[in-house]
Coordinates of C-alpha atoms in Angstrom, one line a residue:
X1 CA 0.0 0.0 0.0
X2 CA 1.5 3.3 -1.0
X3 CA 1.0 6.5 0.8
X4 CA 2.6 9.5 -1.0
X5 CA 4.6 12.0 0.8
X6 CA 3.5 15.5 1.5
X7 CA 5.1 18.1 -0.8
X8 CA 5.1 20.6 2.1
X9 CA 7.3 18.4 4.4
X10 CA 11.0 17.5 4.3
X11 CA 11.7 14.0 2.8
X12 CA 14.0 11.8 4.8
X13 CA 15.9 8.8 3.5
X14 CA 15.4 6.0 6.1
X15 CA 17.6 3.0 6.8
X16 CA 17.7 0.1 9.2
X17 CA 21.2 -0.9 10.2
X18 CA 21.6 -4.5 11.7
X19 CA 24.5 -4.5 14.1
X20 CA 24.0 -7.6 16.2
X21 CA 22.0 -10.8 16.6
X22 CA 21.3 -13.7 18.9
X23 CA 19.7 -17.1 18.7
X24 CA 16.5 -17.5 20.7
X25 CA 13.3 -19.5 20.9
X26 CA 9.7 -18.5 20.8
X27 CA 9.1 -19.0 24.5
X28 CA 11.6 -16.2 25.3
X29 CA 9.5 -13.6 23.3
X30 CA 5.9 -14.1 24.6
X31 CA 4.5 -13.7 28.1
X32 CA 3.2 -17.1 29.0
X33 CA 5.6 -18.9 26.6
X34 CA 4.5 -20.5 23.3
X35 CA 2.8 -23.8 22.7
X36 CA 4.8 -24.3 19.5
X37 CA 8.2 -23.5 20.8
X38 CA 10.9 -23.3 18.2
X39 CA 13.7 -21.1 16.9
X40 CA 12.9 -17.3 16.8
X41 CA 16.2 -15.4 16.4
X42 CA 16.5 -11.7 17.3
X43 CA 18.2 -9.0 15.3
X44 CA 19.4 -5.7 16.8
X45 CA 19.1 -2.4 14.9
X46 CA 19.8 1.2 14.9
X47 CA 18.1 3.5 12.4
X48 CA 19.3 6.4 10.3
X49 CA 17.1 9.2 9.0
X50 CA 18.7 11.8 6.8
X51 CA 17.4 14.7 4.7
X52 CA 19.2 17.4 2.7
X53 CA 20.0 19.3 5.9
X54 CA 19.3 17.0 8.9
X55 CA 21.0 13.8 10.1
X56 CA 19.3 11.8 12.8
X57 CA 20.3 8.5 14.4
X58 CA 17.5 6.6 16.2
X59 CA 19.1 4.6 19.0
X60 CA 22.7 3.9 19.4
X61 CA 23.1 0.1 20.0
X62 CA 25.7 -1.5 22.1
X63 CA 29.5 -2.1 21.9
X64 CA 31.5 -5.2 21.0
X65 CA 32.4 -5.4 24.7
X66 CA 28.8 -5.4 25.7
X67 CA 28.1 -8.1 23.2
X68 CA 30.6 -10.3 25.0
X69 CA 29.0 -9.5 28.4
X70 CA 25.5 -10.2 27.1
X71 CA 26.4 -13.1 24.9
X72 CA 25.2 -11.5 21.7
X73 CA 26.7 -12.0 18.2
X74 CA 28.3 -8.6 17.3
X75 CA 28.2 -7.9 13.6
X76 CA 29.4 -4.3 13.1
X77 CA 29.8 -1.2 15.1
X78 CA 26.6 0.8 14.5
X79 CA 28.3 4.1 14.7
X80 CA 31.1 3.2 12.4
X81 CA 28.6 2.1 9.8
X82 CA 27.6 5.8 9.3
X83 CA 30.8 6.1 7.2
X84 CA 29.1 3.9 4.6
X85 CA 26.6 6.8 4.1
X86 CA 29.4 9.4 3.9
X87 CA 28.5 10.6 7.4
X88 CA 31.1 11.3 10.1
X89 CA 30.1 10.6 13.7
X90 CA 30.6 14.3 14.6
X91 CA 28.2 15.3 11.8
X92 CA 25.1 13.8 13.4
X93 CA 22.7 16.5 14.4
X94 CA 20.3 14.6 16.7
X95 CA 20.0 11.3 18.4
X96 CA 16.6 9.9 19.5
X97 CA 16.8 7.4 22.3
X98 CA 13.6 5.4 22.2
X99 CA 14.5 4.2 25.7
X100 CA 17.5 3.4 27.8
X101 CA 17.8 -0.4 27.7
X102 CA 21.4 -1.5 27.0
X103 CA 20.8 -2.4 23.3
X104 CA 19.4 1.1 22.5
X105 CA 21.6 3.5 24.4
X106 CA 25.3 2.4 24.2
X107 CA 27.8 4.3 22.1
X108 CA 26.4 7.6 23.2
X109 CA 29.9 9.0 23.7
X110 CA 30.8 8.4 20.0
X111 CA 28.4 11.1 18.7
X112 CA 30.1 14.2 20.2
X113 CA 28.1 17.0 18.6
X114 CA 24.6 15.5 18.7
X115 CA 21.7 16.6 20.8
X116 CA 19.9 13.7 22.5
X117 CA 16.1 13.4 22.7
X118 CA 14.5 11.3 25.4
X119 CA 11.3 11.0 27.4
X120 CA 11.9 12.5 30.8
X121 CA 9.9 9.6 32.4
X122 CA 12.4 7.1 31.0
X123 CA 15.4 8.7 32.8
X124 CA 13.3 8.9 36.0
X125 CA 12.5 5.2 35.6
X126 CA 16.1 4.2 35.0
X127 CA 17.3 6.1 38.1
X128 CA 14.3 5.7 40.3
X129 CA 12.9 3.4 43.0
X130 CA 12.2 0.4 40.7
X131 CA 15.9 -0.1 39.8
X132 CA 16.3 -1.8 43.2
X133 CA 14.7 -4.9 41.6
X134 CA 17.1 -7.0 39.6
X135 CA 14.4 -8.2 37.2
X136 CA 13.7 -4.6 36.1
X137 CA 17.3 -3.3 36.2
X138 CA 18.5 -6.2 34.1
X139 CA 17.8 -4.5 30.8
X140 CA 19.7 -1.4 31.7
X141 CA 23.5 -0.9 31.9
X142 CA 24.4 1.4 34.8
X143 CA 27.3 3.1 32.9
X144 CA 25.0 4.0 30.0
X145 CA 22.4 5.5 32.3
X146 CA 25.0 7.5 34.2
X147 CA 26.4 8.6 30.8
X148 CA 23.0 10.1 29.9
X149 CA 22.9 11.9 33.2
X150 CA 26.3 13.4 32.4
X151 CA 25.1 14.4 29.0
X152 CA 22.2 16.2 30.6
X153 CA 24.6 18.1 32.9
X154 CA 26.4 19.1 29.7
X155 CA 23.1 20.5 28.2
X156 CA 23.1 17.7 25.6
X157 CA 19.7 16.2 26.3
X158 CA 16.3 17.5 25.4
X159 CA 13.5 15.9 27.4
X160 CA 9.9 15.3 26.4
X161 CA 6.8 14.8 28.4
X162 CA 4.7 13.1 25.8
X163 CA 4.6 13.5 22.0
X164 CA 6.8 16.0 20.3
X165 CA 8.2 17.1 16.9
X166 CA 12.0 16.9 16.4
X167 CA 11.3 18.5 13.0
X168 CA 8.3 18.9 10.7
X169 CA 9.2 15.5 9.2
X170 CA 10.2 13.5 12.3
X171 CA 7.8 13.0 15.3
X172 CA 8.2 11.4 18.7
X173 CA 5.4 9.4 20.2
X174 CA 5.4 8.5 23.9
X175 CA 3.9 5.1 24.6
X176 CA 5.4 3.2 27.6
X177 CA 4.7 -0.4 28.3
X178 CA 8.0 -2.2 27.6
X179 CA 9.8 0.5 29.6
X180 CA 8.2 3.3 31.5
X181 CA 9.3 6.1 29.2
X182 CA 9.4 4.2 25.8
X183 CA 8.8 6.3 22.7
X184 CA 8.6 5.4 19.0
X185 CA 9.3 7.5 16.0
X186 CA 7.5 8.4 12.8
X187 CA 9.6 9.7 9.8
X188 CA 8.3 11.4 6.7
X189 CA 9.8 9.6 3.6
X190 CA 9.1 9.5 -0.1
X191 CA 6.5 6.8 0.7
X192 CA 4.8 8.8 3.4
X193 CA 5.1 8.4 7.2
X194 CA 7.1 5.3 8.2
X195 CA 6.8 4.3 11.9
X196 CA 9.8 2.9 13.7
X197 CA 8.2 0.9 16.5
X198 CA 11.4 0.2 18.3
X199 CA 10.4 -2.0 21.3
X200 CA 6.7 -0.9 21.2
X201 CA 6.6 -4.1 19.1
X202 CA 9.7 -6.3 18.9
X203 CA 8.4 -8.5 16.2
X204 CA 5.6 -8.2 13.6
X205 CA 3.8 -11.0 15.5
X206 CA 3.5 -9.1 18.7
X207 CA 1.4 -6.3 17.3
X208 CA -0.5 -8.6 14.9
X209 CA -1.6 -11.1 17.6
X210 CA -1.5 -8.8 20.7
X211 CA 0.8 -11.1 22.5
X212 CA 3.2 -9.0 24.7
X213 CA 6.9 -9.4 24.9
X214 CA 8.4 -10.9 28.1
X215 CA 10.1 -7.7 29.3
X216 CA 7.3 -5.4 30.3
X217 CA 7.0 -2.6 32.9
X218 CA 3.3 -2.2 32.2
X219 CA 1.5 -4.9 30.2
X220 CA -1.6 -2.8 29.6
X221 CA 0.4 0.0 28.1
X222 CA 2.2 -2.5 26.0
X223 CA -1.1 -3.7 24.5
X224 CA -2.2 -0.1 23.9
X225 CA 1.1 0.5 22.2
X226 CA 0.0 -1.9 19.4
X227 CA -3.1 0.2 19.0
X228 CA -1.1 3.4 18.9
X229 CA 1.3 2.1 16.3
X230 CA -1.6 1.2 14.0
X231 CA -3.2 4.6 14.6
X232 CA -0.1 6.6 13.7
X233 CA 0.9 4.5 10.7
X234 CA -0.7 5.0 7.3
X235 CA -0.9 1.1 6.9
X236 CA 0.6 -2.0 8.5
X237 CA 3.3 -1.9 5.8
X238 CA 4.5 1.4 7.2
X239 CA 5.3 -0.1 10.7
X240 CA 8.9 -1.4 11.3
X241 CA 9.2 -3.6 14.4
X242 CA 12.3 -3.2 16.5
X243 CA 14.0 -6.6 16.5
X244 CA 12.4 -8.8 13.8
X245 CA 14.8 -10.5 11.3
X246 CA 12.0 -10.3 8.7
X247 CA 12.7 -6.6 8.3
X248 CA 15.9 -7.6 6.5
X249 CA 14.0 -9.9 4.2
X250 CA 11.1 -7.5 3.4
X251 CA 13.0 -4.4 2.4
X252 CA 15.6 -3.8 -0.3
X253 CA 19.2 -4.0 0.8
X254 CA 21.6 -1.0 0.5
X255 CA 24.0 -1.8 -2.4
X256 CA 26.8 -4.1 -1.2
X257 CA 25.2 -4.4 2.3
X258 CA 23.0 -7.4 1.9
X259 CA 22.0 -8.7 5.4
X260 CA 23.4 -5.5 7.0
X261 CA 21.4 -2.5 5.9
X262 CA 18.0 -2.0 4.2
X263 CA 16.0 1.0 2.9
X264 CA 12.8 1.6 4.8
X265 CA 11.7 4.5 2.6
X266 CA 11.0 1.9 -0.1
X267 CA 7.9 -0.2 -0.1
X268 CA 8.3 -3.8 1.3
X269 CA 8.6 -6.7 -1.1
X270 CA 5.4 -8.5 -1.8

């Protein structure tokens, strides 16, 4: 389903960059397990949105050292991959952090000139009373959280309390659920508004079947996130889940980067 772009708004090119992966099974991804347990691998992405005069990175991934600690398969440094687009790390204007889990907020120190954009509730959650519980703190890395606090002291973080516009062609949508201050992003591309769900829906199957992921701060908000994704997106084909390997199959690869980078501003393959 096509949904033409508005001529009055900036047009962003939009890319998914696959930087890590892990083997997993279905029971790890659904609350209550799965009666047909079997392989269900997970991919890890960051996203790049760029227009003629604006470069935005959505989430910053984790490092090779973190991959060893968390037993993940590290494929490529997500920040170094920017060079494949002719972008130097110090040329990135803005970074949207959808939330502060370890796989979305590492490498923050490698983008020295960027302004970071985060829901205030997420930092409150990551530094607040619930972090005394190992089950909730497990998805965070203390050094990353402290790094964002230091960026704030350096006037490098813009906080949001709900939805907001980073530009007329890039919007932030507060949703919660998976983490207390989770947000997702919609980007205006040549095929219209594309919605980067991040962890509002890890896999296509989560939002299709309303089966929540196992890491959840608020299950009810997670379920409502599926509704909100569908409300914001022009069609289901305009929603990109945060960890689904099918994204790499459905969208055209960047030349010479098969299995590593795809274009999300193109329509998915039928």
